[in-house]
Amino acid sequence: MAELISNRSREFDGDDPWWAIAAKQPKPPGPLPEETATETPDARPEEHSEPTVPCHDGRLADQFVPLAPRSLAEARIGHSQVEALILKLLSNRATATGKEVAEQIKLPFGLMQEALRRMKEERLVVYKAAAPMSDYVHELTELGFERARRYSEQCTYFGAAPVSLDQYVNSVHAQSIRKLRASLADLRMAFSDLVLGEGILSQLGQAISSGLGLFLYGSSGNGKSSIAERVTDAFGEGIWIPRAISALGEIIRLYDPSNHVALSWQAPDATLTEDEIDRRWIFIRRPTIVVGGELTMDNLEITTNRATGLGEAPLQMKSNGGTLVIDDFGRQRMRPSELLNRWIVPLEKRYDFLNLASGRKIQVPFDQLIIFSTNLEPRDLVDEAFLRRIPYKIDVCDPSEQEFRDLFRQLANSMGIQYDAKVLDYLVQSHYTATGRSLRFCHPRDLLHQVRVYCDFLDRPAAITREAIDAAAKNYFAMM
């Protein structure tokens, strides 16, 4: 055991608080009884010289796919980190089989068996009962409970084992949106439910292909938000992200079900099985994260819950590989100049620096398409230096009369409302031309919704009539 503790000391690189906790624990008493002793795993320091993710073999061509690690060294995680996760899990669940531990921590069963045997030798866990498939039910000893308590004082997290920061960085570069090119056909498919001219489609295609930045500006009601939310669909594929990341001894949760949509992954080769995938990673749709007036500077930094010790990745990190939409830009709680100062370097260099709870900084990729959507004039919001870093500016202008008519007819048919071209002529002449009101892309949808409510209320067939149009216009355009 003295040799084991000595070997443990060589694992410490100054960045692992879990090692510091384990090193303070009392030395377990005496050797184990001969009948329960197992071979002590090699406790030599893990080699972390290759900052890569095991992601390729002959079956995967050029795809990024995280393959299950064959050792903790390959997983880039230390014995003390695994020990901390297992002890906190058992502290909360009382007992668990090796398979249940592997399922919770998302590491291969064989690696968890080895870790649990090691912990049993150190008198942290005991076998409570046998379980199928050469497994056991494990529970904590008094020493195990004490060490679990100490680990929990640092961080209460006991979910999926974290992926190392450099593995995450490599994965972002391998799946960068700038490696993809959206064709005109891809764009038409992504925006098939919107009415967009060829000119704006061309501009959007160039901006998306650049993977840099985009300003959507113009009057409200013309679909800027709708366009921004559909941009990522043009890429048409998913990406792998880690559920959690380990950086300088701190755990940062990246996967966020409220912003990320999990997908089922289809192996490119039938011989690749689900068991060969590193379950610490999850396959998601390329993210589209939309934030509006609620955005604050705190959302752009790692936030650490003081009660749990767990960090939460900022929005720009969660949007890597996809799109981050700043909707209603200029109406946030912070001034546009604050965002300018925060992002002027990341927008140019494509990386960001984030502060950890310890006060140390880490460098992470800034690899997403940033879209600023605003009803205001961009030049009134930010200076020339910022505008230079957003290379594409697209004016989402009002529809032409023909586009308005086409959209009105298409929506009426899709909503099951009887269409009448003469009534549409009446709408355009009486409620737009005569009043000097501008056409907006949102008006057909909103007016037809009012028409449907009007007809339903009066128990009439859904149809656009002069009476229904006048009622809808009176309700909708009041005070506008």
Tab-separated table of C-alpha atoms in Angstrom:
chain	number	residue	atom	x	y	z
A	1	MET	CA	0.000	0.000	0.000
A	2	ALA	CA	2.905	2.346	0.698
A	3	GLU	CA	4.073	1.715	-2.859
A	4	LEU	CA	0.552	2.460	-4.111
A	5	ILE	CA	0.429	5.771	-2.240
A	6	SER	CA	3.893	6.616	-3.562
A	7	ASN	CA	2.805	5.880	-7.107
A	8	ARG	CA	-0.296	7.999	-6.578
A	9	SER	CA	1.897	10.940	-5.644
A	10	ARG	CA	3.553	10.751	-9.049
A	11	GLU	CA	0.148	11.110	-10.739
A	12	PHE	CA	-0.402	14.566	-9.321
A	13	ASP	CA	0.314	17.341	-11.828
A	14	GLY	CA	-0.879	20.269	-9.715
A	15	ASP	CA	-4.230	20.493	-11.477
A	16	ASP	CA	-6.174	17.658	-9.853
A	17	PRO	CA	-7.959	18.571	-6.593
A	18	TRP	CA	-9.289	15.004	-6.345
A	19	TRP	CA	-5.721	13.751	-5.827
A	20	ALA	CA	-5.215	16.258	-3.033
A	21	ILE	CA	-8.312	14.955	-1.245
A	22	ALA	CA	-7.323	11.310	-1.660
A	23	ALA	CA	-3.794	11.973	-0.416
A	24	LYS	CA	-5.175	13.293	2.890
A	25	GLN	CA	-7.145	10.131	3.652
A	26	PRO	CA	-6.086	7.695	6.360
A	27	LYS	CA	-4.089	4.733	5.158
A	28	PRO	CA	-6.329	1.625	5.135
A	29	PRO	CA	-5.475	-1.031	7.721
A	30	GLY	CA	-3.483	-4.160	6.960
A	31	PRO	CA	-3.475	-6.392	3.883
A	32	LEU	CA	-6.665	-7.912	2.577
A	33	PRO	CA	-7.495	-11.535	3.397
A	34	GLU	CA	-5.877	-13.821	0.867
A	35	GLU	CA	-9.141	-15.156	-0.555
A	36	THR	CA	-10.405	-11.707	-1.543
A	37	ALA	CA	-7.144	-10.139	-2.659
A	38	THR	CA	-6.816	-9.200	-6.302
A	39	GLU	CA	-3.859	-7.982	-8.294
A	40	THR	CA	-3.192	-4.306	-7.735
A	41	PRO	CA	-3.559	-2.438	-11.021
A	42	ASP	CA	-0.491	-0.674	-12.329
A	43	ALA	CA	-0.464	2.687	-10.596
A	44	ARG	CA	2.150	4.354	-12.776
A	45	PRO	CA	1.441	7.921	-13.918
A	46	GLU	CA	-0.856	8.138	-16.914
A	47	GLU	CA	0.744	9.299	-20.132
A	48	HIS	CA	-1.067	12.332	-21.505
A	49	SER	CA	1.414	13.257	-24.181
A	50	GLU	CA	-0.947	12.805	-27.136
A	51	PRO	CA	-3.858	15.296	-26.972
A	52	THR	CA	-6.160	13.311	-29.209
A	53	VAL	CA	-9.535	11.629	-29.122
A	54	PRO	CA	-9.632	8.005	-30.320
A	55	CYS	CA	-11.942	8.721	-33.206
A	56	HIS	CA	-10.763	6.975	-36.344
A	57	ASP	CA	-10.200	3.506	-37.610
A	58	GLY	CA	-10.371	1.978	-41.076
A	59	ARG	CA	-14.161	1.929	-41.020
A	60	LEU	CA	-14.709	5.628	-40.305
A	61	ALA	CA	-13.045	7.326	-43.293
A	62	ASP	CA	-12.881	11.047	-42.475
A	63	GLN	CA	-15.698	11.171	-39.936
A	64	PHE	CA	-15.135	12.237	-36.347
A	65	VAL	CA	-16.417	9.462	-34.093
A	66	PRO	CA	-15.270	9.109	-30.449
A	67	LEU	CA	-14.404	5.472	-29.839
A	68	ALA	CA	-14.595	3.845	-26.423
A	69	PRO	CA	-11.298	4.092	-24.527
A	70	ARG	CA	-9.403	0.903	-23.777
A	71	SER	CA	-7.742	2.342	-20.677
A	72	LEU	CA	-8.041	5.309	-18.358
A	73	ALA	CA	-4.900	6.716	-19.950
A	74	GLU	CA	-6.629	6.625	-23.325
A	75	ALA	CA	-9.716	8.207	-21.760
A	76	ARG	CA	-7.450	10.990	-20.457
A	77	ILE	CA	-8.874	10.682	-16.954
A	78	GLY	CA	-7.006	9.909	-13.737
A	79	HIS	CA	-7.735	7.139	-11.240
A	80	SER	CA	-8.558	9.735	-8.597
A	81	GLN	CA	-11.210	11.365	-10.814
A	82	VAL	CA	-12.857	8.010	-11.471
A	83	GLU	CA	-12.648	7.172	-7.784
A	84	ALA	CA	-14.348	10.464	-6.916
A	85	LEU	CA	-17.237	9.819	-9.315
A	86	ILE	CA	-17.769	6.255	-8.073
A	87	LEU	CA	-17.622	7.174	-4.388
A	88	LYS	CA	-20.083	10.040	-4.802
A	89	LEU	CA	-22.395	7.771	-6.794
A	90	LEU	CA	-22.353	5.075	-4.107
A	91	SER	CA	-22.764	7.696	-1.395
A	92	ASN	CA	-26.006	8.808	-3.044
A	93	ARG	CA	-27.315	5.395	-4.123
A	94	ALA	CA	-26.070	3.246	-1.219
A	95	THR	CA	-25.343	0.263	-3.516
A	96	ALA	CA	-24.646	-0.295	-7.200
A	97	THR	CA	-23.390	-3.064	-9.431
A	98	GLY	CA	-20.390	-2.561	-11.667
A	99	LYS	CA	-22.681	-2.342	-14.692
A	100	GLU	CA	-24.764	0.352	-13.000
A	101	VAL	CA	-21.608	2.302	-12.223
A	102	ALA	CA	-20.461	1.980	-15.842
A	103	GLU	CA	-23.876	3.119	-17.089
A	104	GLN	CA	-23.852	6.195	-14.848
A	105	ILE	CA	-20.258	7.231	-15.473
A	106	LYS	CA	-20.353	6.288	-19.181
A	107	LEU	CA	-17.051	4.408	-19.163
A	108	PRO	CA	-16.608	0.784	-20.315
A	109	PHE	CA	-17.615	-1.908	-17.851
A	110	GLY	CA	-14.148	-3.470	-17.927
A	111	LEU	CA	-12.521	-0.223	-16.803
A	112	MET	CA	-15.060	0.166	-14.011
A	113	GLN	CA	-14.452	-3.405	-12.842
A	114	GLU	CA	-10.747	-2.640	-12.593
A	115	ALA	CA	-11.396	0.638	-10.745
A	116	LEU	CA	-13.774	-1.038	-8.279
A	117	ARG	CA	-11.276	-3.843	-7.595
A	118	ARG	CA	-8.654	-1.221	-6.864
A	119	MET	CA	-11.033	0.624	-4.533
A	120	LYS	CA	-11.868	-2.626	-2.764
A	121	GLU	CA	-8.175	-3.221	-2.146
A	122	GLU	CA	-7.963	0.253	-0.643
A	123	ARG	CA	-10.921	-0.592	1.641
A	124	LEU	CA	-13.153	2.090	0.087
A	125	VAL	CA	-15.836	-0.368	-1.084
A	126	VAL	CA	-16.885	-3.907	-0.265
A	127	TYR	CA	-18.823	-6.553	-2.144
A	128	LYS	CA	-22.302	-6.782	-0.656
A	129	ALA	CA	-23.566	-9.521	-2.959
A	130	ALA	CA	-22.872	-11.271	-6.225
A	131	ALA	CA	-24.515	-10.064	-9.437
A	132	PRO	CA	-24.921	-11.711	-12.860
A	133	MET	CA	-22.114	-11.798	-15.437
A	134	SER	CA	-19.213	-11.899	-12.941
A	135	ASP	CA	-20.375	-8.658	-11.367
A	136	TYR	CA	-20.940	-7.600	-7.758
A	137	VAL	CA	-23.157	-5.278	-5.755
A	138	HIS	CA	-20.887	-2.671	-4.165
A	139	GLU	CA	-21.331	-0.481	-1.122
A	140	LEU	CA	-19.110	1.980	0.706
A	141	THR	CA	-17.040	1.300	3.768
A	142	GLU	CA	-16.705	3.876	6.531
A	143	LEU	CA	-13.470	5.014	4.905
A	144	GLY	CA	-15.271	5.229	1.555
A	145	PHE	CA	-18.062	7.365	3.012
A	146	GLU	CA	-15.532	9.744	4.539
A	147	ARG	CA	-13.647	10.140	1.293
A	148	ALA	CA	-16.905	10.580	-0.661
A	149	ARG	CA	-17.844	13.354	1.740
A	150	ARG	CA	-14.537	15.097	1.119
A	151	TYR	CA	-14.907	14.775	-2.640
A	152	SER	CA	-18.450	16.188	-2.442
A	153	GLU	CA	-17.163	19.246	-0.618
A	154	GLN	CA	-15.276	20.084	-3.811
A	155	CYS	CA	-17.953	19.080	-6.340
A	156	THR	CA	-21.131	17.019	-5.969
A	157	TYR	CA	-21.166	15.906	-9.631
A	158	PHE	CA	-21.223	12.157	-10.298
A	159	GLY	CA	-22.524	11.990	-13.863
A	160	ALA	CA	-20.694	11.037	-17.046
A	161	ALA	CA	-16.926	11.089	-16.669
A	162	PRO	CA	-15.584	14.321	-18.137
A	163	VAL	CA	-13.642	14.542	-21.378
A	164	SER	CA	-10.328	16.398	-21.253
A	165	LEU	CA	-10.215	19.958	-22.560
A	166	ASP	CA	-7.779	19.168	-25.347
A	167	GLN	CA	-9.961	16.292	-26.559
A	168	TYR	CA	-12.878	18.714	-26.726
A	169	VAL	CA	-10.802	21.306	-28.598
A	170	ASN	CA	-9.732	18.697	-31.149
A	171	SER	CA	-13.339	17.596	-31.642
A	172	VAL	CA	-14.496	21.151	-32.373
A	173	HIS	CA	-11.762	21.640	-34.959
A	174	ALA	CA	-12.570	18.275	-36.565
A	175	GLN	CA	-16.291	19.139	-36.854
A	176	SER	CA	-15.963	22.856	-37.625
A	177	ILE	CA	-18.742	24.436	-39.663
A	178	ARG	CA	-16.038	26.108	-41.728
A	179	LYS	CA	-15.159	22.707	-43.161
A	180	LEU	CA	-18.641	22.446	-44.669
A	181	ARG	CA	-20.121	24.080	-47.730
A	182	ALA	CA	-23.860	24.603	-48.022
A	183	SER	CA	-25.084	24.330	-51.610
A	184	LEU	CA	-27.921	26.355	-53.085
A	185	ALA	CA	-30.061	23.210	-52.901
A	186	ASP	CA	-29.251	22.886	-49.190
A	187	LEU	CA	-30.310	26.493	-48.639
A	188	ARG	CA	-33.574	26.066	-50.510
A	189	MET	CA	-34.360	23.028	-48.392
A	190	ALA	CA	-33.501	24.805	-45.126
A	191	PHE	CA	-35.640	27.842	-46.003
A	192	SER	CA	-38.374	25.992	-47.897
A	193	ASP	CA	-41.105	27.298	-45.585
A	194	LEU	CA	-40.033	30.934	-46.060
A	195	VAL	CA	-40.418	33.216	-49.075
A	196	LEU	CA	-36.906	34.417	-49.925
A	197	GLY	CA	-35.611	35.954	-53.135
A	198	GLU	CA	-32.585	34.577	-54.991
A	199	GLY	CA	-30.537	37.622	-53.978
A	200	ILE	CA	-30.949	37.111	-50.243
A	201	LEU	CA	-30.439	33.347	-50.642
A	202	SER	CA	-27.124	34.031	-52.360
A	203	GLN	CA	-26.016	36.385	-49.592
A	204	LEU	CA	-27.030	33.878	-46.925
A	205	GLY	CA	-25.156	31.115	-48.724
A	206	GLN	CA	-21.943	33.135	-48.789
A	207	ALA	CA	-22.256	34.039	-45.108
A	208	ILE	CA	-22.995	30.455	-44.070
A	209	SER	CA	-20.108	29.073	-46.130
A	210	SER	CA	-17.700	31.538	-44.530
A	211	GLY	CA	-18.637	30.352	-41.029
A	212	LEU	CA	-17.821	33.818	-39.705
A	213	GLY	CA	-20.456	36.397	-38.806
A	214	LEU	CA	-23.673	37.868	-40.126
A	215	PHE	CA	-25.822	40.927	-39.467
A	216	LEU	CA	-29.521	40.610	-40.314
A	217	TYR	CA	-31.170	44.004	-40.128
A	218	GLY	CA	-34.346	45.667	-41.334
A	219	SER	CA	-37.888	46.383	-40.246
A	220	SER	CA	-39.568	44.103	-37.734
A	221	GLY	CA	-41.900	41.456	-39.052
A	222	ASN	CA	-39.889	40.432	-42.116
A	223	GLY	CA	-38.531	37.158	-40.777
A	224	LYS	CA	-35.053	37.974	-39.498
A	225	SER	CA	-35.492	35.683	-36.509
A	226	SER	CA	-37.037	32.968	-38.679
A	227	ILE	CA	-34.106	33.141	-41.095
A	228	ALA	CA	-31.545	33.051	-38.299
A	229	GLU	CA	-33.150	30.032	-36.639
A	230	ARG	CA	-33.020	28.014	-39.886
A	231	VAL	CA	-29.435	28.741	-40.914
A	232	THR	CA	-27.942	25.684	-39.197
A	233	ASP	CA	-30.377	23.398	-41.036
A	234	ALA	CA	-28.443	24.139	-44.237
A	235	PHE	CA	-25.553	22.032	-42.907
A	236	GLY	CA	-27.795	19.010	-42.549
A	237	GLU	CA	-25.753	16.896	-40.119
A	238	GLY	CA	-25.073	16.375	-36.445
A	239	ILE	CA	-21.958	16.597	-34.300
A	240	TRP	CA	-20.504	14.843	-31.270
A	241	ILE	CA	-20.086	16.835	-28.063
A	242	PRO	CA	-18.932	15.701	-24.609
A	243	ARG	CA	-21.478	15.694	-21.828
A	244	ALA	CA	-18.918	17.272	-19.501
A	245	ILE	CA	-15.374	18.620	-19.761
A	246	SER	CA	-12.512	18.570	-17.274
A	247	ALA	CA	-10.314	21.668	-17.286
A	248	LEU	CA	-7.518	22.233	-14.768
A	249	GLY	CA	-9.290	20.062	-12.203
A	250	GLU	CA	-12.737	21.638	-12.628
A	251	ILE	CA	-15.759	20.019	-14.289
A	252	ILE	CA	-17.783	22.015	-16.823
A	253	ARG	CA	-21.123	20.714	-18.059
A	254	LEU	CA	-21.483	21.250	-21.814
A	255	TYR	CA	-24.465	19.152	-22.914
A	256	ASP	CA	-27.645	21.114	-22.253
A	257	PRO	CA	-30.958	19.407	-23.152
A	258	SER	CA	-32.669	22.808	-23.312
A	259	ASN	CA	-30.326	23.901	-26.126
A	260	HIS	CA	-29.121	20.631	-27.637
A	261	VAL	CA	-31.246	18.083	-29.499
A	262	ALA	CA	-29.945	14.519	-29.179
A	263	LEU	CA	-29.984	12.424	-32.361
A	264	SER	CA	-29.580	8.738	-33.037
A	265	TRP	CA	-26.270	8.073	-34.753
A	266	GLN	CA	-26.062	5.732	-37.712
A	267	ALA	CA	-22.710	3.978	-38.024
A	268	PRO	CA	-21.138	4.366	-41.487
A	269	ASP	CA	-20.047	0.740	-41.296
A	270	ALA	CA	-22.259	-2.139	-40.165
A	271	THR	CA	-19.361	-3.716	-38.266
A	272	LEU	CA	-19.133	-0.723	-35.903
A	273	THR	CA	-21.279	-1.425	-32.854
A	274	GLU	CA	-22.742	0.856	-30.207
A	275	ASP	CA	-20.418	-0.690	-27.607
A	276	GLU	CA	-17.450	0.746	-29.497
A	277	ILE	CA	-18.634	4.360	-29.014
A	278	ASP	CA	-17.365	6.456	-26.115
A	279	ARG	CA	-20.603	7.090	-24.222
A	280	ARG	CA	-19.195	10.195	-22.551
A	281	TRP	CA	-20.032	11.875	-25.851
A	282	ILE	CA	-23.494	12.479	-27.285
A	283	PHE	CA	-24.530	12.988	-30.914
A	284	ILE	CA	-26.634	16.121	-31.366
A	285	ARG	CA	-28.101	18.256	-34.115
A	286	ARG	CA	-25.767	21.124	-34.903
A	287	PRO	CA	-26.913	23.629	-32.278
A	288	THR	CA	-28.919	26.774	-32.913
A	289	ILE	CA	-28.979	28.863	-29.754
A	290	VAL	CA	-31.134	31.997	-29.752
A	291	VAL	CA	-30.859	34.667	-27.066
A	292	GLY	CA	-32.612	38.012	-26.954
A	293	GLY	CA	-32.974	40.885	-24.558
A	294	GLU	CA	-32.279	38.613	-21.583
A	295	LEU	CA	-28.606	38.213	-22.580
A	296	THR	CA	-26.127	39.423	-19.953
A	297	MET	CA	-22.354	39.292	-19.635
A	298	ASP	CA	-22.712	36.445	-17.128
A	299	ASN	CA	-24.154	34.267	-19.918
A	300	LEU	CA	-20.826	34.581	-21.732
A	301	GLU	CA	-18.731	33.196	-18.867
A	302	ILE	CA	-18.472	29.849	-17.106
A	303	THR	CA	-20.901	29.978	-14.193
A	304	THR	CA	-20.059	27.787	-11.219
A	305	ASN	CA	-22.751	26.721	-8.788
A	306	ARG	CA	-21.204	27.307	-5.384
A	307	ALA	CA	-23.437	24.694	-3.776
A	308	THR	CA	-22.441	21.911	-6.186
A	309	GLY	CA	-19.043	23.075	-7.456
A	310	LEU	CA	-20.154	22.288	-11.019
A	311	GLY	CA	-19.452	24.723	-13.838
A	312	GLU	CA	-21.888	25.468	-16.679
A	313	ALA	CA	-20.501	26.245	-20.127
A	314	PRO	CA	-21.352	29.689	-21.557
A	315	LEU	CA	-23.654	30.143	-24.544
A	316	GLN	CA	-20.915	30.625	-27.121
A	317	MET	CA	-19.273	27.372	-26.031
A	318	LYS	CA	-22.581	25.479	-26.212
A	319	SER	CA	-23.106	26.827	-29.744
A	320	ASN	CA	-19.731	25.671	-31.103
A	321	GLY	CA	-20.247	23.790	-34.346
A	322	GLY	CA	-23.559	25.555	-34.986
A	323	THR	CA	-25.155	28.985	-34.811
A	324	LEU	CA	-25.505	31.560	-32.052
A	325	VAL	CA	-28.256	34.102	-32.721
A	326	ILE	CA	-28.266	37.404	-30.839
A	327	ASP	CA	-31.867	38.427	-31.459
A	328	ASP	CA	-33.053	42.010	-30.956
A	329	PHE	CA	-29.426	43.123	-30.799
A	330	GLY	CA	-29.174	46.517	-29.158
A	331	ARG	CA	-31.982	45.822	-26.687
A	332	GLN	CA	-29.978	43.691	-24.252
A	333	ARG	CA	-29.415	44.683	-20.635
A	334	MET	CA	-25.785	45.356	-21.506
A	335	ARG	CA	-24.649	48.023	-23.927
A	336	PRO	CA	-23.573	46.887	-27.425
A	337	SER	CA	-20.109	48.282	-26.663
A	338	GLU	CA	-19.748	45.802	-23.775
A	339	LEU	CA	-20.383	42.892	-26.111
A	340	LEU	CA	-17.993	44.487	-28.606
A	341	ASN	CA	-15.212	44.614	-26.037
A	342	ARG	CA	-15.912	41.044	-24.900
A	343	TRP	CA	-15.978	39.484	-28.380
A	344	ILE	CA	-13.782	41.640	-30.589
A	345	VAL	CA	-10.803	39.273	-30.194
A	346	PRO	CA	-12.769	35.966	-30.368
A	347	LEU	CA	-14.511	37.100	-33.561
A	348	GLU	CA	-11.143	37.662	-35.211
A	349	LYS	CA	-8.987	34.928	-33.661
A	350	ARG	CA	-11.715	32.243	-33.436
A	351	TYR	CA	-10.834	31.345	-29.858
A	352	ASP	CA	-11.977	32.647	-26.492
A	353	PHE	CA	-10.541	32.829	-22.990
A	354	LEU	CA	-12.775	31.795	-20.099
A	355	ASN	CA	-12.262	32.178	-16.359
A	356	LEU	CA	-12.577	29.167	-14.083
A	357	ALA	CA	-13.839	29.361	-10.508
A	358	SER	CA	-10.224	29.057	-9.365
A	359	GLY	CA	-9.359	32.264	-11.214
A	360	ARG	CA	-7.311	30.465	-13.858
A	361	LYS	CA	-8.041	30.896	-17.565
A	362	ILE	CA	-8.585	28.352	-20.298
A	363	GLN	CA	-8.581	28.800	-24.064
A	364	VAL	CA	-11.525	27.297	-25.955
A	365	PRO	CA	-12.630	27.386	-29.607
A	366	PHE	CA	-14.967	30.144	-30.760
A	367	ASP	CA	-16.258	28.189	-33.729
A	368	GLN	CA	-19.820	29.027	-34.663
A	369	LEU	CA	-21.706	31.286	-37.031
A	370	ILE	CA	-22.644	34.393	-35.057
A	371	ILE	CA	-25.824	36.085	-36.267
A	372	PHE	CA	-26.871	39.494	-34.991
A	373	SER	CA	-30.512	40.244	-35.737
A	374	THR	CA	-31.751	43.780	-35.187
A	375	ASN	CA	-34.473	46.222	-36.164
A	376	LEU	CA	-32.024	49.065	-35.612
A	377	GLU	CA	-29.399	50.475	-37.933
A	378	PRO	CA	-26.147	48.536	-37.270
A	379	ARG	CA	-24.014	51.678	-37.618
A	380	ASP	CA	-25.943	53.227	-34.735
A	381	LEU	CA	-25.170	50.254	-32.491
A	382	VAL	CA	-21.498	49.435	-32.964
A	383	ASP	CA	-18.392	51.046	-34.364
A	384	GLU	CA	-16.561	50.316	-37.587
A	385	ALA	CA	-14.067	47.976	-35.902
A	386	PHE	CA	-16.873	45.654	-34.822
A	387	LEU	CA	-18.632	45.811	-38.201
A	388	ARG	CA	-15.408	44.760	-39.943
A	389	ARG	CA	-15.417	41.552	-37.905
A	390	ILE	CA	-18.968	40.764	-39.030
A	391	PRO	CA	-18.233	40.482	-42.757
A	392	TYR	CA	-21.788	39.918	-44.017
A	393	LYS	CA	-24.638	42.410	-43.575
A	394	ILE	CA	-27.998	41.516	-45.068
A	395	ASP	CA	-30.934	43.887	-45.250
A	396	VAL	CA	-34.083	41.802	-44.821
A	397	CYS	CA	-36.319	44.242	-46.626
A	398	ASP	CA	-40.088	44.410	-47.069
A	399	PRO	CA	-41.669	42.005	-49.553
A	400	SER	CA	-42.670	43.172	-52.997
A	401	GLU	CA	-46.400	43.228	-53.646
A	402	GLN	CA	-46.088	40.055	-55.718
A	403	GLU	CA	-44.174	38.262	-52.940
A	404	PHE	CA	-46.829	39.384	-50.465
A	405	ARG	CA	-49.623	38.043	-52.690
A	406	ASP	CA	-47.846	34.739	-53.313
A	407	LEU	CA	-47.224	34.233	-49.610
A	408	PHE	CA	-50.823	35.110	-48.715
A	409	ARG	CA	-52.155	32.570	-51.216
A	410	GLN	CA	-49.753	29.824	-50.096
A	411	LEU	CA	-50.590	30.307	-46.428
A	412	ALA	CA	-54.341	30.419	-47.047
A	413	ASN	CA	-54.156	27.086	-48.859
A	414	SER	CA	-51.942	25.505	-46.179
A	415	MET	CA	-54.284	26.731	-43.413
A	416	GLY	CA	-57.382	25.408	-45.158
A	417	ILE	CA	-58.883	28.880	-45.689
A	418	GLN	CA	-60.778	29.464	-48.932
A	419	TYR	CA	-58.771	31.899	-51.069
A	420	ASP	CA	-60.289	34.723	-53.141
A	421	ALA	CA	-57.979	36.839	-55.307
A	422	LYS	CA	-60.490	39.715	-55.438
A	423	VAL	CA	-60.619	39.946	-51.653
A	424	LEU	CA	-56.809	40.031	-51.591
A	425	ASP	CA	-56.941	42.931	-54.083
A	426	TYR	CA	-59.303	44.665	-51.668
A	427	LEU	CA	-56.925	44.052	-48.733
A	428	VAL	CA	-53.919	45.502	-50.567
A	429	GLN	CA	-55.807	48.527	-51.878
A	430	SER	CA	-57.824	49.407	-48.757
A	431	HIS	CA	-55.442	48.559	-45.936
A	432	TYR	CA	-52.031	49.176	-47.511
A	433	THR	CA	-52.042	51.442	-50.578
A	434	ALA	CA	-54.740	53.785	-49.261
A	435	THR	CA	-53.153	54.069	-45.816
A	436	GLY	CA	-49.490	54.126	-46.870
A	437	ARG	CA	-48.832	51.080	-44.715
A	438	SER	CA	-45.756	48.989	-45.533
A	439	LEU	CA	-46.068	45.330	-46.456
A	440	ARG	CA	-44.436	42.878	-44.049
A	441	PHE	CA	-43.710	39.185	-44.460
A	442	CYS	CA	-45.450	38.404	-41.159
A	443	HIS	CA	-48.744	40.089	-42.115
A	444	PRO	CA	-50.271	37.271	-44.231
A	445	ARG	CA	-49.808	34.742	-41.435
A	446	ASP	CA	-51.123	37.062	-38.726
A	447	LEU	CA	-54.105	38.319	-40.718
A	448	LEU	CA	-55.118	34.823	-41.810
A	449	HIS	CA	-55.000	33.681	-38.199
A	450	GLN	CA	-57.427	36.499	-37.349
A	451	VAL	CA	-59.654	35.490	-40.277
A	452	ARG	CA	-59.829	31.915	-38.990
A	453	VAL	CA	-60.753	33.068	-35.468
A	454	TYR	CA	-63.417	35.411	-36.906
A	455	CYS	CA	-64.995	32.620	-38.979
A	456	ASP	CA	-64.852	30.085	-36.148
A	457	PHE	CA	-66.474	32.520	-33.719
A	458	LEU	CA	-69.361	33.212	-36.120
A	459	ASP	CA	-69.617	29.518	-37.044
A	460	ARG	CA	-68.905	30.245	-40.705
A	461	PRO	CA	-66.760	28.357	-43.222
A	462	ALA	CA	-63.136	29.483	-43.159
A	463	ALA	CA	-62.837	31.885	-46.090
A	464	ILE	CA	-61.340	35.294	-46.782
A	465	THR	CA	-64.202	37.719	-47.267
A	466	ARG	CA	-64.298	41.497	-47.112
A	467	GLU	CA	-66.024	41.327	-43.729
A	468	ALA	CA	-63.430	38.917	-42.335
A	469	ILE	CA	-60.531	40.977	-43.730
A	470	ASP	CA	-61.924	44.232	-42.313
A	471	ALA	CA	-62.387	42.630	-38.887
A	472	ALA	CA	-58.870	41.192	-38.963
A	473	ALA	CA	-57.327	44.492	-40.084
A	474	LYS	CA	-59.216	46.453	-37.417
A	475	ASN	CA	-57.906	44.181	-34.682
A	476	TYR	CA	-54.397	43.789	-36.023
A	477	PHE	CA	-53.487	47.269	-37.222
A	478	ALA	CA	-54.959	49.207	-34.303
A	479	MET	CA	-52.302	51.577	-32.937
A	480	MET	CA	-49.882	50.500	-35.698
